Amino acid sequence: MLPSRPHRQSAAEATVAAFKVKAGPDLGALPEWDLSALYPAMDSPQFAEDLARAASEAQAFNAAYKGQLETLAKDETGAQLAAAIAGYEALEELLGKIMSFAGLTYSSDTSDVARAKFYGDAQEKVTAASSDLLFFELELNRLEEGALDKALLNGPLARYRPWIADIRKGKPYQLDDRIEQLFHEKSVTAYGAWNRLFDETITAMRFDVDGEKLAVEPVLNLMQAEDEATREKAALAFGAGLKDNLRTFALISNTLAKDKEISDRWRGFKDIADARHLANRVEREVVDALAAAVRDAYPRLSHRYYRLKAKWFGVPALKFWDRNAPLPHTAAKVYPWGEARDVVLGAYGEFSPKMASVAKRFFDERWIDAPVRPGKAPGAFSHPTVPSAHPYVLLNYQGRPRDVMTLAHELGHGVHQVLAAPNGALMAPTPLTLAETASVFGEMLTFRALLAQTHTIAERRAMLASKVEDMLNTVVRQIAFYSFERAVHTERRKGELTPDQISALWMREQADSLGPAIELGAAYESYWAYIPHFVHSPFYVYAYAFGDCLVNSLYGVYQGARDGFAERYLAMLSAGGAKHHSELLAPFGLDARDPAFWQIGLAMIEGMIADLEALEDKA
């Protein structure tokens, strides 16, 4: 754990502390992570030594192997090339460990100047070291087709067959070595710098809610308060704060979209999202089929549900700040940390004791950072770090039912990452489309456990409604985000976009996806600006919809035949990035390339909405 530093409470900290005292529930002791599995502290000798070792070993690797892979490939046993790949993998692990620690330390408090400098310096040095490794995958891809076929069948090189097959998919888009090196080294001052500007801007922002200056997470929490006036004040304050900074966010968006267009054009990608599809190891037609299926389902899903929710609220249309509001006349349950932990581990354990055992380590060994703190990165994530260590989960836990589901979601990622780690640094990482499978499945298990605990129609309706809203946010909202991104990147190719133009594209896609039962006001026009996926991972968002629909299909298989399912499921997670989605889904009788596949997942959401409508007759 990083050593704590005594400091005087700032005005912002005092404000958030006052907010917690006044409005925050008693959640019990919330855990803070212990990063010592990576390094003891920012100023530790171990970190400095590893940073220096990474630079020297990367240079030595470059001197030993650059220009030599064609010769090594002539060894039909594959032993020499396998040894080179193993050395490359070890260096990737070392660099990953360094940047994992730097990134997690920075995300703990992005407002701290010392941490920001530490992260920036580490990023520069790791980028410089990895430049010496850049040649390796490029040279592997230049080996003649078939040169390695015999060696890949068995022997030491066979272990790396999936990784070699994956990097070969990028062969048509790779550039001359010098250009690749230029792109790589300039990433620190190109998209990396704009990513950091976004992070530091959004974290430093304070929103004026009734005279209190609140950070992003407390404001978003107020937008789900039981009191409508509180939700409205928070929503309007959030929109106003974003609007005041909209020129900065528009500049970030314009610059990153142009940066991506330049890269895509040089590499020869035909579609604006093709680079993401390649990284996700998913075919464009599969994503197109998913997006089309979800858009076609808008009237049956989001439009239908929000019409029903507006009826519960007794209005013809919901204000946008009521979209995720608690249902009227239904007390919102607060989950202290210990209860949330027991709910999630209980749901995991009922499905698979092994899965619960892995998840329990996150609590017991301090792999979770849960409290809301000034400067802490907003949202939630599970960082896989490196196979020699373990994942870390960041939350901003505030005791809502959705926070319990977020805990279940991120622990799903964490379990997946732990199980995949034995594949090594090159093959443990999972494409984003499949990376969301375990997280969404963990949510589904937890939801079913909570639903089974309901005793009244009102409780069941509240639980079902919360899950439907989460699924709409995961499927409908993310495809709307994907459509918005496509529109922004397409229009950006014609010239720079003004903040108003970006906002107009945002409002068009939101209106289409949410339907006439949601009233979008002027304050909502700037809400696109705070969504980090648009900045950090262009076109990432469809992975959520992919994962949710995939999990709905998986869960249907589980309900129909539970015997042996958990074993097959854990085997799928353990494969990491070593198999294509078609191979991983085959044991379950599922095929994402079949257009009918997406209808299975969408039908589950539609069925839950129908269940809610049926409860109306019983109420």
PDB file of N, CA, C and O in Angstrom, residues 29 86 123 148 208 237 267 310 342 358 410 442 460 468 486 527 537 553 595 607:
ATOM      1  N   ALA A  29     -16.797  -0.115   6.687  1.00  0.00           N
ATOM      2  CA  ALA A  29     -15.424   0.151   6.243  1.00  0.00           C
ATOM      3  C   ALA A  29     -15.258  -0.253   4.786  1.00  0.00           C
ATOM      4  O   ALA A  29     -15.506  -1.404   4.421  1.00  0.00           O
ATOM      5  N   ALA A  86       9.683 -16.006 -26.127  1.00  0.00           N
ATOM      6  CA  ALA A  86       9.636 -16.051 -24.662  1.00  0.00           C
ATOM      7  C   ALA A  86      10.347 -14.838 -24.054  1.00  0.00           C
ATOM      8  O   ALA A  86       9.876 -14.256 -23.062  1.00  0.00           O
ATOM      9  N   GLN A 123       5.324   6.690 -18.401  1.00  0.00           N
ATOM     10  CA  GLN A 123       4.792   6.468 -19.747  1.00  0.00           C
ATOM     11  C   GLN A 123       5.841   6.793 -20.812  1.00  0.00           C
ATOM     12  O   GLN A 123       6.019   6.045 -21.781  1.00  0.00           O
ATOM     13  N   LEU A 148       6.535 -21.199 -40.963  1.00  0.00           N
ATOM     14  CA  LEU A 148       6.514 -21.712 -39.592  1.00  0.00           C
ATOM     15  C   LEU A 148       5.526 -22.862 -39.393  1.00  0.00           C
ATOM     16  O   LEU A 148       5.383 -23.356 -38.271  1.00  0.00           O
ATOM     17  N   ASP A 208     -21.791  22.839  -9.283  1.00  0.00           N
ATOM     18  CA  ASP A 208     -22.471  23.597  -8.235  1.00  0.00           C
ATOM     19  C   ASP A 208     -23.902  23.100  -8.063  1.00  0.00           C
ATOM     20  O   ASP A 208     -24.783  23.396  -8.868  1.00  0.00           O
ATOM     21  N   ALA A 237     -27.084  21.021 -13.069  1.00  0.00           N
ATOM     22  CA  ALA A 237     -25.739  21.469 -12.695  1.00  0.00           C
ATOM     23  C   ALA A 237     -24.674  20.723 -13.491  1.00  0.00           C
ATOM     24  O   ALA A 237     -23.672  21.311 -13.920  1.00  0.00           O
ATOM     25  N   ARG A 267      -2.701   3.245 -42.618  1.00  0.00           N
ATOM     26  CA  ARG A 267      -2.693   1.782 -42.491  1.00  0.00           C
ATOM     27  C   ARG A 267      -3.600   1.090 -43.507  1.00  0.00           C
ATOM     28  O   ARG A 267      -3.464  -0.103 -43.750  1.00  0.00           O
ATOM     29  N   ALA A 310     -42.869   5.986 -17.549  1.00  0.00           N
ATOM     30  CA  ALA A 310     -43.572   7.269 -17.498  1.00  0.00           C
ATOM     31  C   ALA A 310     -44.971   7.085 -16.893  1.00  0.00           C
ATOM     32  O   ALA A 310     -45.445   7.932 -16.115  1.00  0.00           O
ATOM     33  N   ASP A 342     -21.344 -10.141   0.527  1.00  0.00           N
ATOM     34  CA  ASP A 342     -21.985 -11.440   0.742  1.00  0.00           C
ATOM     35  C   ASP A 342     -22.942 -11.794  -0.394  1.00  0.00           C
ATOM     36  O   ASP A 342     -23.036 -12.954  -0.803  1.00  0.00           O
ATOM     37  N   VAL A 358     -12.167 -17.553  -6.229  1.00  0.00           N
ATOM     38  CA  VAL A 358     -11.303 -16.570  -6.882  1.00  0.00           C
ATOM     39  C   VAL A 358     -11.763 -15.156  -6.521  1.00  0.00           C
ATOM     40  O   VAL A 358     -10.954 -14.285  -6.168  1.00  0.00           O
ATOM     41  N   GLU A 410     -17.444  -5.880 -12.124  1.00  0.00           N
ATOM     42  CA  GLU A 410     -15.983  -5.765 -12.125  1.00  0.00           C
ATOM     43  C   GLU A 410     -15.318  -7.021 -11.569  1.00  0.00           C
ATOM     44  O   GLU A 410     -14.229  -7.404 -12.016  1.00  0.00           O
ATOM     45  N   GLY A 442     -21.564 -12.216 -14.435  1.00  0.00           N
ATOM     46  CA  GLY A 442     -21.536 -12.007 -12.989  1.00  0.00           C
ATOM     47  C   GLY A 442     -22.684 -11.131 -12.525  1.00  0.00           C
ATOM     48  O   GLY A 442     -23.296 -11.376 -11.469  1.00  0.00           O
ATOM     49  N   ARG A 460     -40.374  -6.848  -6.313  1.00  0.00           N
ATOM     50  CA  ARG A 460     -40.025  -7.558  -7.556  1.00  0.00           C
ATOM     51  C   ARG A 460     -40.018  -6.587  -8.734  1.00  0.00           C
ATOM     52  O   ARG A 460     -39.130  -6.643  -9.588  1.00  0.00           O
ATOM     53  N   VAL A 468     -33.761  -4.222 -16.024  1.00  0.00           N
ATOM     54  CA  VAL A 468     -34.095  -3.824 -17.393  1.00  0.00           C
ATOM     55  C   VAL A 468     -33.366  -2.528 -17.746  1.00  0.00           C
ATOM     56  O   VAL A 468     -32.802  -2.396 -18.848  1.00  0.00           O
ATOM     57  N   ARG A 486     -19.713   6.877 -34.643  1.00  0.00           N
ATOM     58  CA  ARG A 486     -19.586   6.738 -36.097  1.00  0.00           C
ATOM     59  C   ARG A 486     -19.943   8.056 -36.783  1.00  0.00           C
ATOM     60  O   ARG A 486     -19.269   8.477 -37.732  1.00  0.00           O
ATOM     61  N   TYR A 527     -23.917  16.196 -22.552  1.00  0.00           N
ATOM     62  CA  TYR A 527     -23.588  14.994 -21.779  1.00  0.00           C
ATOM     63  C   TYR A 527     -22.621  14.055 -22.494  1.00  0.00           C
ATOM     64  O   TYR A 527     -22.014  13.192 -21.854  1.00  0.00           O
ATOM     65  N   SER A 537     -10.893   4.805 -25.832  1.00  0.00           N
ATOM     66  CA  SER A 537     -11.028   3.588 -26.643  1.00  0.00           C
ATOM     67  C   SER A 537     -12.130   3.776 -27.681  1.00  0.00           C
ATOM     68  O   SER A 537     -13.252   3.311 -27.490  1.00  0.00           O
ATOM     69  N   SER A 553     -27.736 -15.114 -24.068  1.00  0.00           N
ATOM     70  CA  SER A 553     -27.813 -16.402 -24.755  1.00  0.00           C
ATOM     71  C   SER A 553     -27.179 -17.501 -23.919  1.00  0.00           C
ATOM     72  O   SER A 553     -27.721 -18.605 -23.797  1.00  0.00           O
ATOM     73  N   PRO A 595     -27.292 -14.322 -37.672  1.00  0.00           N
ATOM     74  CA  PRO A 595     -28.117 -13.149 -37.336  1.00  0.00           C
ATOM     75  C   PRO A 595     -29.156 -13.439 -36.251  1.00  0.00           C
ATOM     76  O   PRO A 595     -29.518 -12.552 -35.471  1.00  0.00           O
ATOM     77  N   GLY A 607     -38.628  -9.978 -22.791  1.00  0.00           N
ATOM     78  CA  GLY A 607     -39.405 -10.811 -21.878  1.00  0.00           C
ATOM     79  C   GLY A 607     -39.507 -10.198 -20.491  1.00  0.00           C
ATOM     80  O   GLY A 607     -40.559 -10.282 -19.833  1.00  0.00           O
TER      81      GLY A 607
END
